[in-house]
Amino acid sequence: MRRFEGRVCVVTGAARGIGEAIAARLAAEGGRVAAWDVSERRLLPAVAALQAQGLDVQPFVCDVADRAAVAAAMATVEAHFGAPVAVLVNNAVWARFAPLADTDEAMVDRTLAVGLKGMMWTLQAAAPQMRRLGGGAVVNLSSTSAARPVTQAIAYAALKAGVLGLTRAAAVELAADRIRVNAVSPGMVGTEASKAQFDAPTLATREAAMPLGRFGAPADIAGAVAFLASGDGAYVSGAELVVDGGWTTSSL
Ligand SMILES: NC(=O)c1ccc[n+]([C@@H]2O[C@H](COP(=O)([O-])OP(=O)(O)OC[C@H]3O[C@@H](n4cnc5c(N)ncnc54)[C@H](O)[C@@H]3O)[C@@H](O)[C@H]2O)c1
């Protein structure tokens, strides 16, 4: 399938994990991908590895919490590829997990600045480009934690519930411009960042409890994002697609 042939796609937080897998998937289907990340150290080798596979991926170092930097980077993406942005995937996250008593202001501020305000800034910068194209698709990464939180995740659960509200509000407002906005909510995905939250025995117990018998892989999430971002999702907007291997549906 080449569902993104020639389309300019922006993926935030693309230096590793799920974002890297999304960038790879969109590019493998013909997309011209701007891979954004705040960490140049991680982004450059990740993008070089994708380019070595023949994929059209370019690195953009950008802190999505910085509204002016986001506006400048979005303009640079259009200038670089010579076409407006058609697909935006808001994946970047800054997440820390702590008990309520240890949840301080700096932690909450950074969590929301990157994960929620960052989505507003990228949307604000990309929407005019999509409008000029006659439409576009936005996919925001939420989490099953929005509805079914794990413990010690107050700031993160608030962030991800906020992402769902933002997604629905943006879908309503931007529909007239033929811009679709949807959310993907992964369950437990075996990325470096998510595995670091637990010790090995806890991880093994949790993985065994997954109805499909395994954690999700970044590619599982990338497939769902690609569906929503592509023409196959042409009549889907304001939706949340839960991709958790049946975890949050199970009563076990
Ligand atoms: N891994 C999971 O199990 C899981 C579960 C549910 C939801 N999610 C969501 O999926 C997304 C990706 O998760 P992941 O596990 O791959 O995360 P990750 O921590 O591995 O990667 C996040 C990336 O975002 C980048 N980033 C951080 N702050 C940034 C900023 N200010 N500007 C630009 N980039 C920034 C990081 O450098 C990193 O490369 C996140 O939104 C996360 O909340 C993940």
mmCIF file of N, CA and C in Angstrom, residues 1-12 19-34 55-57 87-89 137 139 222-230:
data_model
loop_
_atom_site.group_PDB
_atom_site.id
_atom_site.type_symbol
_atom_site.label_atom_id
_atom_site.label_comp_id
_atom_site.label_asym_id
_atom_site.label_seq_id
_atom_site.Cartn_x
_atom_site.Cartn_y
_atom_site.Cartn_z
ATOM 1 N N MET A 1 0.843 -1.196 0.000
ATOM 2 C CA MET A 1 0.000 0.000 0.000
ATOM 3 C C MET A 1 0.879 1.247 0.000
ATOM 4 N N ARG A 2 0.504 2.231 -0.802
ATOM 5 C CA ARG A 2 1.250 3.505 -0.865
ATOM 6 C C ARG A 2 0.249 4.628 -0.618
ATOM 7 N N ARG A 3 -0.390 4.602 0.553
ATOM 8 C CA ARG A 3 -1.503 5.518 0.810
ATOM 9 C C ARG A 3 -1.079 6.970 1.020
ATOM 10 N N PHE A 4 0.239 7.199 1.217
ATOM 11 C CA PHE A 4 0.698 8.567 1.486
ATOM 12 C C PHE A 4 1.633 9.083 0.393
ATOM 13 N N GLU A 5 1.521 8.487 -0.800
ATOM 14 C CA GLU A 5 2.424 8.831 -1.911
ATOM 15 C C GLU A 5 2.540 10.352 -2.095
ATOM 16 N N GLY A 6 3.736 10.882 -1.900
ATOM 17 C CA GLY A 6 3.993 12.302 -2.129
ATOM 18 C C GLY A 6 3.431 13.250 -1.078
ATOM 19 N N ARG A 7 2.742 12.713 -0.074
ATOM 20 C CA ARG A 7 2.118 13.575 0.942
ATOM 21 C C ARG A 7 3.152 13.966 1.996
ATOM 22 N N VAL A 8 3.130 15.235 2.396
ATOM 23 C CA VAL A 8 4.033 15.700 3.447
ATOM 24 C C VAL A 8 3.408 15.382 4.813
ATOM 25 N N CYS A 9 4.153 14.670 5.618
ATOM 26 C CA CYS A 9 3.655 14.208 6.924
ATOM 27 C C CYS A 9 4.599 14.689 8.026
ATOM 28 N N VAL A 10 4.047 15.230 9.107
ATOM 29 C CA VAL A 10 4.840 15.627 10.273
ATOM 30 C C VAL A 10 4.533 14.652 11.408
ATOM 31 N N VAL A 11 5.587 14.112 12.002
ATOM 32 C CA VAL A 11 5.418 13.234 13.168
ATOM 33 C C VAL A 11 6.259 13.806 14.305
ATOM 34 N N THR A 12 5.635 14.140 15.429
ATOM 35 C CA THR A 12 6.406 14.685 16.552
ATOM 36 C C THR A 12 6.849 13.561 17.493
ATOM 37 N N GLY A 19 6.738 6.926 17.920
ATOM 38 C CA GLY A 19 6.880 7.986 16.912
ATOM 39 C C GLY A 19 7.798 7.570 15.770
ATOM 40 N N GLU A 20 8.877 6.893 16.112
ATOM 41 C CA GLU A 20 9.810 6.414 15.088
ATOM 42 C C GLU A 20 9.113 5.391 14.178
ATOM 43 N N ALA A 21 8.316 4.513 14.796
ATOM 44 C CA ALA A 21 7.594 3.495 14.012
ATOM 45 C C ALA A 21 6.549 4.145 13.101
ATOM 46 N N ILE A 22 5.912 5.198 13.579
ATOM 47 C CA ILE A 22 4.916 5.905 12.756
ATOM 48 C C ILE A 22 5.614 6.577 11.568
ATOM 49 N N ALA A 23 6.732 7.230 11.839
ATOM 50 C CA ALA A 23 7.478 7.881 10.752
ATOM 51 C C ALA A 23 7.873 6.841 9.701
ATOM 52 N N ALA A 24 8.343 5.694 10.162
ATOM 53 C CA ALA A 24 8.762 4.632 9.235
ATOM 54 C C ALA A 24 7.577 4.135 8.411
ATOM 55 N N ARG A 25 6.424 3.960 9.053
ATOM 56 C CA ARG A 25 5.247 3.428 8.356
ATOM 57 C C ARG A 25 4.730 4.402 7.295
ATOM 58 N N LEU A 26 4.628 5.692 7.676
ATOM 59 C CA LEU A 26 4.117 6.675 6.714
ATOM 60 C C LEU A 26 5.073 6.787 5.528
ATOM 61 N N ALA A 27 6.372 6.753 5.811
ATOM 62 C CA ALA A 27 7.356 6.854 4.728
ATOM 63 C C ALA A 27 7.351 5.594 3.869
ATOM 64 N N ALA A 28 7.164 4.439 4.486
ATOM 65 C CA ALA A 28 7.123 3.184 3.725
ATOM 66 C C ALA A 28 5.936 3.155 2.773
ATOM 67 N N GLU A 29 4.904 3.947 3.113
ATOM 68 C CA GLU A 29 3.734 4.036 2.222
ATOM 69 C C GLU A 29 3.811 5.272 1.327
ATOM 70 N N GLY A 30 5.015 5.769 1.113
ATOM 71 C CA GLY A 30 5.208 6.843 0.130
ATOM 72 C C GLY A 30 5.200 8.251 0.683
ATOM 73 N N GLY A 31 4.997 8.397 2.007
ATOM 74 C CA GLY A 31 4.970 9.732 2.595
ATOM 75 C C GLY A 31 6.346 10.383 2.607
ATOM 76 N N ARG A 32 6.331 11.701 2.576
ATOM 77 C CA ARG A 32 7.560 12.476 2.725
ATOM 78 C C ARG A 32 7.505 13.005 4.153
ATOM 79 N N VAL A 33 8.315 12.432 5.012
ATOM 80 C CA VAL A 33 8.087 12.586 6.452
ATOM 81 C C VAL A 33 9.075 13.541 7.116
ATOM 82 N N ALA A 34 8.523 14.521 7.820
ATOM 83 C CA ALA A 34 9.317 15.392 8.681
ATOM 84 C C ALA A 34 9.267 14.795 10.081
ATOM 85 N N LEU A 55 13.973 5.419 2.845
ATOM 86 C CA LEU A 55 12.747 6.149 3.170
ATOM 87 C C LEU A 55 12.999 7.659 3.132
ATOM 88 N N ASP A 56 11.976 8.415 2.699
ATOM 89 C CA ASP A 56 12.076 9.871 2.587
ATOM 90 C C ASP A 56 11.698 10.498 3.933
ATOM 91 N N VAL A 57 12.678 10.575 4.822
ATOM 92 C CA VAL A 57 12.466 11.118 6.167
ATOM 93 C C VAL A 57 13.535 12.172 6.428
ATOM 94 N N VAL A 87 -0.528 15.595 6.608
ATOM 95 C CA VAL A 87 -0.753 14.698 7.747
ATOM 96 C C VAL A 87 0.076 15.187 8.933
ATOM 97 N N LEU A 88 -0.566 15.263 10.092
ATOM 98 C CA LEU A 88 0.145 15.635 11.325
ATOM 99 C C LEU A 88 -0.128 14.570 12.374
ATOM 100 N N VAL A 89 0.932 14.001 12.921
ATOM 101 C CA VAL A 89 0.774 13.028 14.006
ATOM 102 C C VAL A 89 1.429 13.605 15.260
ATOM 103 N N ALA A 137 -5.269 15.422 7.607
ATOM 104 C CA ALA A 137 -5.593 14.466 8.673
ATOM 105 C C ALA A 137 -4.631 14.647 9.841
ATOM 106 N N VAL A 139 -3.657 12.999 13.687
ATOM 107 C CA VAL A 139 -3.843 11.911 14.646
ATOM 108 C C VAL A 139 -3.068 12.258 15.916
ATOM 109 N N ALA A 222 1.490 2.134 14.901
ATOM 110 C CA ALA A 222 1.715 2.825 13.625
ATOM 111 C C ALA A 222 0.668 2.420 12.590
ATOM 112 N N GLY A 223 0.265 1.146 12.606
ATOM 113 C CA GLY A 223 -0.748 0.684 11.653
ATOM 114 C C GLY A 223 -2.085 1.372 11.872
ATOM 115 N N ALA A 224 -2.450 1.547 13.145
ATOM 116 C CA ALA A 224 -3.721 2.220 13.462
ATOM 117 C C ALA A 224 -3.656 3.698 13.083
ATOM 118 N N VAL A 225 -2.518 4.324 13.348
ATOM 119 C CA VAL A 225 -2.349 5.740 12.986
ATOM 120 C C VAL A 225 -2.437 5.889 11.462
ATOM 121 N N ALA A 226 -1.803 4.982 10.739
ATOM 122 C CA ALA A 226 -1.803 5.070 9.273
ATOM 123 C C ALA A 226 -3.222 4.925 8.722
ATOM 124 N N PHE A 227 -4.008 4.049 9.328
ATOM 125 C CA PHE A 227 -5.409 3.909 8.896
ATOM 126 C C PHE A 227 -6.145 5.241 9.026
ATOM 127 N N LEU A 228 -6.061 5.842 10.217
ATOM 128 C CA LEU A 228 -6.803 7.087 10.460
ATOM 129 C C LEU A 228 -6.283 8.240 9.601
ATOM 130 N N ALA A 229 -4.984 8.249 9.324
ATOM 131 C CA ALA A 229 -4.387 9.353 8.562
ATOM 132 C C ALA A 229 -4.610 9.205 7.064
ATOM 133 N N SER A 230 -5.001 8.016 6.624
ATOM 134 C CA SER A 230 -5.100 7.725 5.191
ATOM 135 C C SER A 230 -6.530 7.909 4.680
#
